Short mmCIF file of C-alpha atoms in Angstrom, two decimals:
data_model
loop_
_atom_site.label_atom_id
_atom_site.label_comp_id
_atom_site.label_asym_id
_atom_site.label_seq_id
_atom_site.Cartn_x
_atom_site.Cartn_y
_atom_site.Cartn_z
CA UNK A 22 57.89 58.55 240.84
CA UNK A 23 59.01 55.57 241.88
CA UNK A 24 62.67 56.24 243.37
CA UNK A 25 64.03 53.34 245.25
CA UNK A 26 66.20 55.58 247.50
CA UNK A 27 68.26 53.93 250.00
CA UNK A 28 68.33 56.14 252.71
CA UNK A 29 70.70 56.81 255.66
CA UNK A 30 69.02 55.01 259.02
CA UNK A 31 69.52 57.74 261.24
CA UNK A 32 66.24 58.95 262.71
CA UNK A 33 66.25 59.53 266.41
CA UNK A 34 64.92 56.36 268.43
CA UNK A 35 61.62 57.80 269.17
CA UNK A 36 60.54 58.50 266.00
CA UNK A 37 60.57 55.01 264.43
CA UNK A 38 60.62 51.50 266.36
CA UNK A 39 60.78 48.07 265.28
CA UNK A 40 61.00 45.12 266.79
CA UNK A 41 63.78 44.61 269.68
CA UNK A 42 66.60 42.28 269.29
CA UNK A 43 70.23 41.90 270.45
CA UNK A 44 70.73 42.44 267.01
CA UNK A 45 68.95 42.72 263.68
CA UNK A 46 67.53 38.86 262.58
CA UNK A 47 69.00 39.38 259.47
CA UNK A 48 72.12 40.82 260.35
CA UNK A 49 72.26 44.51 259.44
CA UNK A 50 73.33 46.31 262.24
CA UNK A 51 71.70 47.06 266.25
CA UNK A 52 68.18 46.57 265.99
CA UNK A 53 66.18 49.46 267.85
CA UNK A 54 63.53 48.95 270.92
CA UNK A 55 60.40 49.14 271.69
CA UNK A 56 58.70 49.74 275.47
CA UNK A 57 56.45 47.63 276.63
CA UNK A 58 52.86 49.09 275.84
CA UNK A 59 53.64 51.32 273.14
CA UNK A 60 54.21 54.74 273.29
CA UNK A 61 51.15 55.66 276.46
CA UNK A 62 50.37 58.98 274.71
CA UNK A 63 46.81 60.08 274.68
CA UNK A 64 44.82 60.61 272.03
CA UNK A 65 44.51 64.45 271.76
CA UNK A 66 48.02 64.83 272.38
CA UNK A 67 48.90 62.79 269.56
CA UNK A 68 46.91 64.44 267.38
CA UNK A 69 48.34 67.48 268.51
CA UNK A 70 51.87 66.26 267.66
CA UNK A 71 50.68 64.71 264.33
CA UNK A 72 49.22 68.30 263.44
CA UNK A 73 52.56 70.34 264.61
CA UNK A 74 55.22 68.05 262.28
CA UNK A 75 56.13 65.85 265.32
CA UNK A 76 56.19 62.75 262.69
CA UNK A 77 57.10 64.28 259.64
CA UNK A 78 60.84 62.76 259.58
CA UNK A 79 59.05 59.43 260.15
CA UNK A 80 56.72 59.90 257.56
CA UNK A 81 59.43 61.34 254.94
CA UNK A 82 61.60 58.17 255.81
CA UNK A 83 58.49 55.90 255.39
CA UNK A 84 56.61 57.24 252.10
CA UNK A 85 59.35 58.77 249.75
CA UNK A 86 56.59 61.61 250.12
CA UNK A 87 55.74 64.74 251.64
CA UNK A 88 55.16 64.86 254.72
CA UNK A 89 51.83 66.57 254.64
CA UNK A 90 50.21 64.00 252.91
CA UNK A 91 50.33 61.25 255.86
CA UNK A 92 49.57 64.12 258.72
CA UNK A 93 46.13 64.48 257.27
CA UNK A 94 45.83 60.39 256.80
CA UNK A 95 47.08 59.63 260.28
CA UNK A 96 45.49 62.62 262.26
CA UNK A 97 42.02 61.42 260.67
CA UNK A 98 42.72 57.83 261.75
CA UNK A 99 43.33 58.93 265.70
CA UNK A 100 39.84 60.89 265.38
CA UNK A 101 38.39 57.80 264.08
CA UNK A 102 39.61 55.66 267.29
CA UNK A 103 38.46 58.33 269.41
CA UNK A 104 34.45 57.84 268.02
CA UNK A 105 35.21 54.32 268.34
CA UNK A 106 36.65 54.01 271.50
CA UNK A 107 36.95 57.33 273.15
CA UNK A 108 39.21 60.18 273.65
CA UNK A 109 41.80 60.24 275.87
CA UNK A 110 42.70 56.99 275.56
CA UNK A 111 46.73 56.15 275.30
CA UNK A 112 47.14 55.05 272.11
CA UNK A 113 50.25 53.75 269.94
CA UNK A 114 50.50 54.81 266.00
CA UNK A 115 51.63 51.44 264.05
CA UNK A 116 52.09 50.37 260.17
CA UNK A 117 53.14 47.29 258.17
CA UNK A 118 53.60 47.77 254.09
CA UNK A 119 52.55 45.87 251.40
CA UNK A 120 55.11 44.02 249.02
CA UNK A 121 56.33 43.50 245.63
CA UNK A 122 57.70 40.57 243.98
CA UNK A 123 60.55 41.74 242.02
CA UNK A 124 62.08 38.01 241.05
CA UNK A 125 61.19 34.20 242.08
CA UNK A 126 58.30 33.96 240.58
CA UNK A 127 56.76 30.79 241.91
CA UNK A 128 59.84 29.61 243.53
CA UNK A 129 58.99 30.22 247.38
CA UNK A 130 56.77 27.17 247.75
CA UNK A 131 59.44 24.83 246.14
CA UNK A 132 61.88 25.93 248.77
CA UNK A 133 63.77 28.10 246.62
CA UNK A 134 65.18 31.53 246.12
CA UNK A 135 63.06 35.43 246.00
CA UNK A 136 64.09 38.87 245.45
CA UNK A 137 61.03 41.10 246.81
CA UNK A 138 61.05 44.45 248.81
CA UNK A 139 58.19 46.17 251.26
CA UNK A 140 56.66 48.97 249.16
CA UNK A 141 55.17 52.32 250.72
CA UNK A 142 51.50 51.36 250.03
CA UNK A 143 50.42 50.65 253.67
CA UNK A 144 48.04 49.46 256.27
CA UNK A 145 48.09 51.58 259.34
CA UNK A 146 46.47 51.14 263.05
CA UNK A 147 45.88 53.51 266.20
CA UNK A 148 45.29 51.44 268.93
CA UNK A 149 45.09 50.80 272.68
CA UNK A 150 44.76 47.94 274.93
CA UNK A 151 42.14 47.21 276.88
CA UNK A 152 41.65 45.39 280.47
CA UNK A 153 38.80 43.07 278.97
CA UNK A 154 41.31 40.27 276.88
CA UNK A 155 39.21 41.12 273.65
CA UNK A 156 40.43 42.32 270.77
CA UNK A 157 38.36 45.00 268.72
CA UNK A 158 39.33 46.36 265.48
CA UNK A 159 37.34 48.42 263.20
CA UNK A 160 38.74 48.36 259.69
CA UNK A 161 37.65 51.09 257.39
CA UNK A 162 34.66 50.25 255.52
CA UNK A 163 33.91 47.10 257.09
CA UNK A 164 32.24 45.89 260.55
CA UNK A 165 34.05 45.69 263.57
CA UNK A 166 35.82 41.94 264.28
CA UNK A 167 35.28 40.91 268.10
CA UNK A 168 38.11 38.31 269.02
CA UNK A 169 37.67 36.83 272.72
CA UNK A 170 41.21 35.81 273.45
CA UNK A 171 39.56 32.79 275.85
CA UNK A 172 39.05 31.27 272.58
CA UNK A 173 41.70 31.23 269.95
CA UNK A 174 40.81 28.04 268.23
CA UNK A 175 40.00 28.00 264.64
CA UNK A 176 36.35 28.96 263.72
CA UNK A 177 34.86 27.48 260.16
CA UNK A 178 32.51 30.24 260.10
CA UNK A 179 35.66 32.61 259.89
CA UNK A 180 37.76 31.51 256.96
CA UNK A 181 38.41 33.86 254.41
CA UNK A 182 37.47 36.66 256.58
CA UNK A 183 39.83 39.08 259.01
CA UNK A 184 38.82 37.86 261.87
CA UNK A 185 40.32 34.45 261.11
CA UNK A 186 43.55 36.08 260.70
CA UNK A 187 43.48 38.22 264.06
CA UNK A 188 42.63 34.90 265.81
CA UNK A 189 45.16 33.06 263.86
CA UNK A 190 48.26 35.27 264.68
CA UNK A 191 46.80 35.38 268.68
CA UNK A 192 47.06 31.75 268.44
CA UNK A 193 50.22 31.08 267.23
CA UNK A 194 51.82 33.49 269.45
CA UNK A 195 50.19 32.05 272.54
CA UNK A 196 51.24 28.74 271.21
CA UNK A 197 54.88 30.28 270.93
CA UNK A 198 54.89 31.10 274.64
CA UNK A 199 54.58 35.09 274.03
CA UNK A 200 52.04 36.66 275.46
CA UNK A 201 48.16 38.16 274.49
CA UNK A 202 46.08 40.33 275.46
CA UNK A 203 43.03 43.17 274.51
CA UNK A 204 43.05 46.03 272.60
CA UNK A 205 41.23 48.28 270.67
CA UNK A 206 42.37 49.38 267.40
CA UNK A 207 41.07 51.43 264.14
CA UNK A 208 42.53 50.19 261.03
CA UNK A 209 43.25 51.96 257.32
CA UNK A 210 44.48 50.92 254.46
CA UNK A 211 46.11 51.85 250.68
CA UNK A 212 47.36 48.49 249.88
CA UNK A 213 45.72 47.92 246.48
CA UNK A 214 43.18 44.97 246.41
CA UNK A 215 43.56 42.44 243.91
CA UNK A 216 47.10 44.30 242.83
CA UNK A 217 49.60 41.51 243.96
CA UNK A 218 50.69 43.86 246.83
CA UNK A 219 50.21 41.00 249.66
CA UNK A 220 47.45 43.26 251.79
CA UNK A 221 46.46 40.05 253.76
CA UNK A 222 50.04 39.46 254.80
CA UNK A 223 50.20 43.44 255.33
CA UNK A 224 47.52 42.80 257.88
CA UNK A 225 49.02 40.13 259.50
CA UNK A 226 52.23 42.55 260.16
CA UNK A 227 50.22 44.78 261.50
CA UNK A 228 48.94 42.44 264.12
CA UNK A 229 52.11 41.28 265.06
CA UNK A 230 53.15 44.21 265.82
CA UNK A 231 50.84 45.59 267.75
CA UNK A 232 50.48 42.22 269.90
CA UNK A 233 54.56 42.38 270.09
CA UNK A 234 54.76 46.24 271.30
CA UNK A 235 51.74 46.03 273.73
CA UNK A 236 52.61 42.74 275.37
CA UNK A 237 55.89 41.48 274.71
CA UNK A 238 58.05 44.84 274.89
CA UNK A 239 59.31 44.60 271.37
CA UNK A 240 61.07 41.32 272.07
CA UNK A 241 59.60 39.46 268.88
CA UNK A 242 62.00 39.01 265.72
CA UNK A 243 60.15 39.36 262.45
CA UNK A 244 60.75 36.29 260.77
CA UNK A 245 58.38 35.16 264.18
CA UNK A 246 56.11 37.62 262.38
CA UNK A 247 56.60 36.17 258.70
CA UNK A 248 55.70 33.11 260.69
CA UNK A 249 52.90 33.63 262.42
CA UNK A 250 51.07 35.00 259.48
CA UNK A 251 51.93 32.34 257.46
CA UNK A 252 50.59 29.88 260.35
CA UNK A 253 47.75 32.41 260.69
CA UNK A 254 46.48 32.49 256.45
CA UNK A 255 47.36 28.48 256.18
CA UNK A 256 45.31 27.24 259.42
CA UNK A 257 42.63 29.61 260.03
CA UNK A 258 42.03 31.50 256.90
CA UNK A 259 42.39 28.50 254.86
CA UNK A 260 45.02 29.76 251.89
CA UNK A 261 48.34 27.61 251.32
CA UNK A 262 50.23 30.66 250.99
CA UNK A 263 54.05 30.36 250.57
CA UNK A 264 56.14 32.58 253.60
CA UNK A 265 57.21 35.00 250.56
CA UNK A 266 54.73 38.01 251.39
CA UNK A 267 54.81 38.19 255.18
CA UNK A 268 58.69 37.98 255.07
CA UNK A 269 58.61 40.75 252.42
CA UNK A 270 55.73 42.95 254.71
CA UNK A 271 57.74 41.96 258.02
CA UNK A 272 61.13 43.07 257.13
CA UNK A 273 60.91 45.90 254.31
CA UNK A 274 63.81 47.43 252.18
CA UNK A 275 64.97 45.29 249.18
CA UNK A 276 65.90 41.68 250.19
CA UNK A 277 67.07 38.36 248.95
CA UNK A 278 65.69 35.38 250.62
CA UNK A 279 66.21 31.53 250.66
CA UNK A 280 63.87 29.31 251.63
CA UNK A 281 65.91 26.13 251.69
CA UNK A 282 65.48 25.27 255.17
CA UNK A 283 62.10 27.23 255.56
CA UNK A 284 61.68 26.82 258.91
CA UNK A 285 65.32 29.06 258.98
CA UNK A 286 65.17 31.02 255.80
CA UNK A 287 68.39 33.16 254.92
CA UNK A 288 67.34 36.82 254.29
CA UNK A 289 69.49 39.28 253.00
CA UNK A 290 68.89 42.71 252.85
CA UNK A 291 70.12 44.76 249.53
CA UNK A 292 70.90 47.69 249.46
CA UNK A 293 70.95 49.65 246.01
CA UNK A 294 70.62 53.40 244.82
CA UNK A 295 67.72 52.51 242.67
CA UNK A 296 66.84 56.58 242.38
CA UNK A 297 70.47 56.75 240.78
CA UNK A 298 68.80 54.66 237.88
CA UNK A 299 66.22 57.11 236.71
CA UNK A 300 63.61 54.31 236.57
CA UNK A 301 60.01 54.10 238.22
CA UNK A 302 58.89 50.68 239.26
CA UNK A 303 55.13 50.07 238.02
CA UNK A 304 52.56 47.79 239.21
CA UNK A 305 49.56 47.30 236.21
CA UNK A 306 46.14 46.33 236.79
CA UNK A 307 45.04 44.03 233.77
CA UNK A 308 41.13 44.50 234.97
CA UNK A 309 40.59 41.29 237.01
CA UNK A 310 40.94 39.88 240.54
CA UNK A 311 42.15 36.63 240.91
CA UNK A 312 40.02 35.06 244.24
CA UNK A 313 38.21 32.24 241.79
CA UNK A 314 41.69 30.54 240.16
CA UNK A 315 42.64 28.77 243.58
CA UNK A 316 42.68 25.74 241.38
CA UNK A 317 44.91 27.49 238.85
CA UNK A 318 47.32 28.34 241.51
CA UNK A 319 47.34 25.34 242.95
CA UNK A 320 48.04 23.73 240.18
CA UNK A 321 51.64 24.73 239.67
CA UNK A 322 52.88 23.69 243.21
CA UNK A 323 51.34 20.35 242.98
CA UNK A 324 52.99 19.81 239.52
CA UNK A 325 56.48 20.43 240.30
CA UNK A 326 55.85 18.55 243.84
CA UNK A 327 55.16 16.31 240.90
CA UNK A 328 58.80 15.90 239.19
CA UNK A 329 60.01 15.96 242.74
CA UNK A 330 58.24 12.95 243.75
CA UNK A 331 59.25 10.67 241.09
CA UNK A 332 62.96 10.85 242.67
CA UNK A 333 61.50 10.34 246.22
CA UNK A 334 61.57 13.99 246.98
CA UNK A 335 58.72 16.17 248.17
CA UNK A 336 59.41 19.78 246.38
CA UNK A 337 61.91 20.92 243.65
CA UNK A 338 64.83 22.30 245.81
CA UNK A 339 65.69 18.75 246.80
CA UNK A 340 66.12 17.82 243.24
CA UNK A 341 68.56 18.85 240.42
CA UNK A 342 67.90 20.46 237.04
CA UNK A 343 70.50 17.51 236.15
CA UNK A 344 68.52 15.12 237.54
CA UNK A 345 65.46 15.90 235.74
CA UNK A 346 66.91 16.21 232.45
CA UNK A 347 69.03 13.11 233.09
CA UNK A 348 65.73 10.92 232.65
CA UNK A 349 63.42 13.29 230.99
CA UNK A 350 61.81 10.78 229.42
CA UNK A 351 60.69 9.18 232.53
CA UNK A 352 59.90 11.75 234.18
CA UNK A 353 57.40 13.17 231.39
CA UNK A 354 55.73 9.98 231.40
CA UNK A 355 55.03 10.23 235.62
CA UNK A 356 54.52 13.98 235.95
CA UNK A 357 53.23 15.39 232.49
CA UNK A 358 55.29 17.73 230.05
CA UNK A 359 53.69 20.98 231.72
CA UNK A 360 54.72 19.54 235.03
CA UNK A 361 58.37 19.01 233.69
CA UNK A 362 58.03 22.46 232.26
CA UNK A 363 57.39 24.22 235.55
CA UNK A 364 60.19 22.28 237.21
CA UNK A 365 62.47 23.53 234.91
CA UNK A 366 61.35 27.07 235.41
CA UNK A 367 61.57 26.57 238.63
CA UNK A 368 65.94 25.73 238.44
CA UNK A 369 66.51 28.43 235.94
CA UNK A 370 64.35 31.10 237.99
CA UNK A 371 66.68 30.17 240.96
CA UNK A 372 69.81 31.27 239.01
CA UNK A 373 68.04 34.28 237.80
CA UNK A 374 67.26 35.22 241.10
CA UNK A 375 71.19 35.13 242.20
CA UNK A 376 72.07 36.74 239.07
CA UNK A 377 69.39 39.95 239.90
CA UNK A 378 71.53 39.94 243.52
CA UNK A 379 74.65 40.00 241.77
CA UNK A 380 73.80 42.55 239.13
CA UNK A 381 72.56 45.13 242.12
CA UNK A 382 75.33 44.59 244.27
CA UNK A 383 78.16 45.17 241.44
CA UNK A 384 76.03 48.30 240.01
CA UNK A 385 75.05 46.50 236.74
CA UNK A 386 71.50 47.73 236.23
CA UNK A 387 70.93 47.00 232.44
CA UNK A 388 72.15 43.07 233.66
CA UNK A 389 69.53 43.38 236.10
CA UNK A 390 66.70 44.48 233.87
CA UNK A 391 68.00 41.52 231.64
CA UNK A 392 67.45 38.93 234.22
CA UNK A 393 63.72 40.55 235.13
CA UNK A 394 62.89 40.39 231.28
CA UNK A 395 64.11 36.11 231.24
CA UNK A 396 61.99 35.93 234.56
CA UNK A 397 58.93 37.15 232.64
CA UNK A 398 59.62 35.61 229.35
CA UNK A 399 59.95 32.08 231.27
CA UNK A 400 56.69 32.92 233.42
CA UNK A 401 54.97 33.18 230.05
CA UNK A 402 56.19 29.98 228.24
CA UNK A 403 57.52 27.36 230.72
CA UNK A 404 55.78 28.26 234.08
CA UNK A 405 52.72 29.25 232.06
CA UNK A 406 51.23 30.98 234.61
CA UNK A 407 49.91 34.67 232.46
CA UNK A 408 47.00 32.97 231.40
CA UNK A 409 44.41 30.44 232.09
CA UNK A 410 44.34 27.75 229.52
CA UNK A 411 41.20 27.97 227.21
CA UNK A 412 40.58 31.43 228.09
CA UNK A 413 39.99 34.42 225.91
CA UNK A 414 40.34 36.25 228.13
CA UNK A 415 43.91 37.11 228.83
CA UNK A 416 44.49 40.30 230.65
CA UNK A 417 47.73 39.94 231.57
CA UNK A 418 49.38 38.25 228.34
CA UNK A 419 48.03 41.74 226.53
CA UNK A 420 49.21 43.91 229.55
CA UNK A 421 52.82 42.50 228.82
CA UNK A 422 52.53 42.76 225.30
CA UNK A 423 51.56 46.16 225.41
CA UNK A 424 54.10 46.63 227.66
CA UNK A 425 56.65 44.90 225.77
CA UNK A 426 55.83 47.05 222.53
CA UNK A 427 56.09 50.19 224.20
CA UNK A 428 59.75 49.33 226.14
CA UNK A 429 60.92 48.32 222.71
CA UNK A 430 60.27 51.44 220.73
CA UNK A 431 62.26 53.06 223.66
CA UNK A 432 65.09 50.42 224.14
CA UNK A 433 64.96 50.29 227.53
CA UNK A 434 63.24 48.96 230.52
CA UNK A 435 61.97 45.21 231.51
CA UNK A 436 58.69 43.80 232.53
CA UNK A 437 57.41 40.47 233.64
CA UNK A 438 54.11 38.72 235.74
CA UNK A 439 53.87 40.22 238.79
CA UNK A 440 52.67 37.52 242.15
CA UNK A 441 50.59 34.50 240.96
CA UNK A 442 49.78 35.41 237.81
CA UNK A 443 46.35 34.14 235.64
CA UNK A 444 44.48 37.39 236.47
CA UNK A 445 45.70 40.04 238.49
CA UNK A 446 48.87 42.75 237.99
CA UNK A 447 52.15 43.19 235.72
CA UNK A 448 55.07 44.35 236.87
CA UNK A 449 57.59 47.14 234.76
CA UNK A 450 60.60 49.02 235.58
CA UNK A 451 60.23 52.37 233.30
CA UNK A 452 62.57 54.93 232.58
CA UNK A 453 61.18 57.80 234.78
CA UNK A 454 61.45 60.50 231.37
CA UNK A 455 58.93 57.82 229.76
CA UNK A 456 56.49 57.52 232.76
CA UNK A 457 53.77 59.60 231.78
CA UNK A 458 53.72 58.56 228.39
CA UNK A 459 53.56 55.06 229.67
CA UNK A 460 50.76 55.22 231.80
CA UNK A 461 48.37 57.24 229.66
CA UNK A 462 49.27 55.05 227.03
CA UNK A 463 48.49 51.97 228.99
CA UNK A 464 45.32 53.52 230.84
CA UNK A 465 44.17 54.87 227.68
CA UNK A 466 43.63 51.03 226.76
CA UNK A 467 42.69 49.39 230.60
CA UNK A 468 41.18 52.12 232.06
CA UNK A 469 42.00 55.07 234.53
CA UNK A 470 44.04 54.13 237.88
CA UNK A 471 45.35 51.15 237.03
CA UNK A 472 49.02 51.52 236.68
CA UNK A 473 50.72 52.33 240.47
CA UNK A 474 54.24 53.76 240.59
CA UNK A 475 55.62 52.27 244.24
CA UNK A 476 58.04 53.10 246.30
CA UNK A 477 60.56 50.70 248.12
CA UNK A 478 60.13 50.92 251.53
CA UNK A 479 63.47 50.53 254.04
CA UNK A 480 61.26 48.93 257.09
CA UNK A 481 58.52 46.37 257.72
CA UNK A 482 56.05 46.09 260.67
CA UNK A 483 56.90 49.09 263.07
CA UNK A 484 55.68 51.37 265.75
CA UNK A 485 55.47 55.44 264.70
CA UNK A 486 56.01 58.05 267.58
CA UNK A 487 56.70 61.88 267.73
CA UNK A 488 59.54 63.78 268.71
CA UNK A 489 59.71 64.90 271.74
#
């Protein structure tokens, strides 16, 4: 079930590293450290310490799981780097999560406000360097990507693809003035495709953070990292992502973030007994991906950019709610009334996100289910963003109302769009005594699998070792 637990950050330096800093870059406390290289342990030994429990506090503190589980997952990846690469190599045991929007919807690339959180569905990585300034990394079920680091320039023949992005985030951090270098790496994954969950910006983490522990001793922050993935997806893989889902997969745990000055966003991490609640956060497949409604997307940033440029402004946070509805007239003659629509959603999604923040931090959880419920019902009417206009199909409108139906009969809960919207994923906060009912009910009608009970996460991008 999905328990958001905060727990008690207490596990013993070795066991779980993230990036080194004077102090935490969002201001929670000493950040830990990482050495220079990784962890130099060889392969077999590693294994070895897998097998015997050696991570098992790491993994418990990671996965809201059993331990078990994640021996078998991790022990198979360090045999699969071994037929790769070789045994006996020193290797390093790395992960990133994937995220969850929880409120903002469509607010990031309008410099405004998010709530999101890293969720326990992961991408994972054993890896070494190597002498030969190449990087290699064989992701599971696909072919190996080659990078020459003598060339980190952006390839046409590589957008869309990983190999864009493992260039990309070399790039940018050469640009930075941090250094590169080779390695070899075997990659896994149970981020969800097509879910919402951010597994491209999950990747990107990764990267980061195996480029920061082997070469730059820990010393990068990770809003670098939310940076350089962004810089990575927008430049070389060609997608004018937002810097919501690589902040989310960079920093983990709940947090509140403001993208006013987005160069310097203002993150805030929350934290909140969610497990206290009794509720399960769900993510539900509505049965389609959503890689062919780029112009859809697209659509909704260039329409409030819209509103903002008839005052002279180039995105919504430099604009008023006042001002917009002090010449509304005017303004629906220059932008369009759907345009005007989305602005407005846009201001009162803002306030919605503040009110979520306040509602956690003063314990008032049935306010806070309130506030997801308006962020849904305003996706669905003013944002207009659950369905693609002049479709029947509409997998996610019937997903909510579904949803809706069911939470009703119960008097409890919330649900709402989850991510972009069109096609893609709903997200619902359930009352963990009505879970089962819920999803058999709801995969009963969309088919088996597709409702996903996460798990929140307390840590982005990091570096795994054993106890000693």
């Amino acid at each position: 079930m999905l328990k958001f637990r905060t727990i008690c950050v207490k596990l013993k330096l070795q066991i779980l590293r993230g990036p080194r800093a004077r102090r935490d870059p969002i201001g929670n406390g000493p950040a830990t450290r990482q050495n220079d290289g990784g962890n130099g342990m060889k392969t077999q030994e590693m294994r070895s310490r897998i097998t015997s429990g050696g991570l098992d506090r790491a993994f418990d503190y990671l996965y809201s799981e059993k331990a078990p589980l994640q021996r078998e997952r991790y022990e198979a990846a360090v045999g699969e780097f071994e037929k790769l690469f070789g045994a006996g190599r020193e290797v390093g045991l790395f992960s990133a999560p994937g995220r969850t929007e929880v409120g903002g919807n469509h607010t990031d690339h309008q410099q405004g406000r998010v709530l999101a959180a890293g969720v326990n569905l992961d991408v994972i990585a054993v890896a070494g360097r190597n002498d030969d300034n190449v990087i290699r990394i064989q992701s599971a079920g696909f072919p190996m990507d080659t990078i020459d680091l003598s060339d980190v320039s952006v390839r046409e023949c590589e957008k869309n693809t990983a190999a864009s992005l493992i260039r990309g985030v070399a790039a940018k951090f050469a640009a930075l003035g941090y250094r590169i270098g080779g390695f070899d790496a075997y990659i896994t994954s149970n981020v969800i495709s097509a879910a919402g969950v951010s597994s491209s910006a999950a990747y990107e983490m990764l990267i980061c953070s195996m480029v920061n522990a082997f070469f730059n001793g820990g010393a990068i922050d990770v809003v670098t990292y939310a940076h350089v993935g962004k810089y990575a997806e927008n430049k070389f893989w060609n997608k004018g992502s937002g810097l919501l889902d690589q902040m989310a997969c960079a920093v983990g745990g709940m947090i509140t973030i403001d993208f006013k000055d987005p160069l310097k966003p203002v993150v805030e991490k929350i934290d909140y007994d969610f497990g206290a609640q009794d509720h399960s956060l769900i993510i539900v497949q509505t049965g389609k991906g959503h890689a062919d409604l780029s112009e859809e997307y697209s659509s909704i940033p260039n329409e409030m950019k819209k509103v903002a440029a008839f005052f002279g402004k180039e995105v919504c946070a430099e604009i008023s709610e006042e001002d917009v509805l002090g010449s509304i007239k005017e303004v629906r003659k220059a932008a369009g009334d759907r345009a005007v629509l989305r602005a407005l959603h846009f201001f009162e999604e803002n306030k919605r996100v503040e009110a979520e923040v306040a509602a956690l931090k003063e314990n008032r959880f049935d306010d806070f289910l309130k506030e997801i419920t308006a962020s849904g019902n305003s996706s669905w009417k003013w944002l207009q963003n659950c369905y693609v206009s002049g479709s029947e199909e509409q997998g996610i409108t019937t997903a909510l109302a579904l949803t809706e139906l069911f939470l009703a009969k119960k008097g409890c809960g919330a649900c709402r769009v989850h991510g972009g919207g069109f096609a893609g994923t709903i997200q619902a906060f359930v009352p963990d005594g009505r879970l089962e009912a819920f999803r058999t009910g709801l995969e009963a009608i969309l088919g088996p699998g597709k409702c996903h009970v996460l798990h929140i996460r307390p840590v982005g991008g990091c570096v795994l070792e054993p106890e000693e």
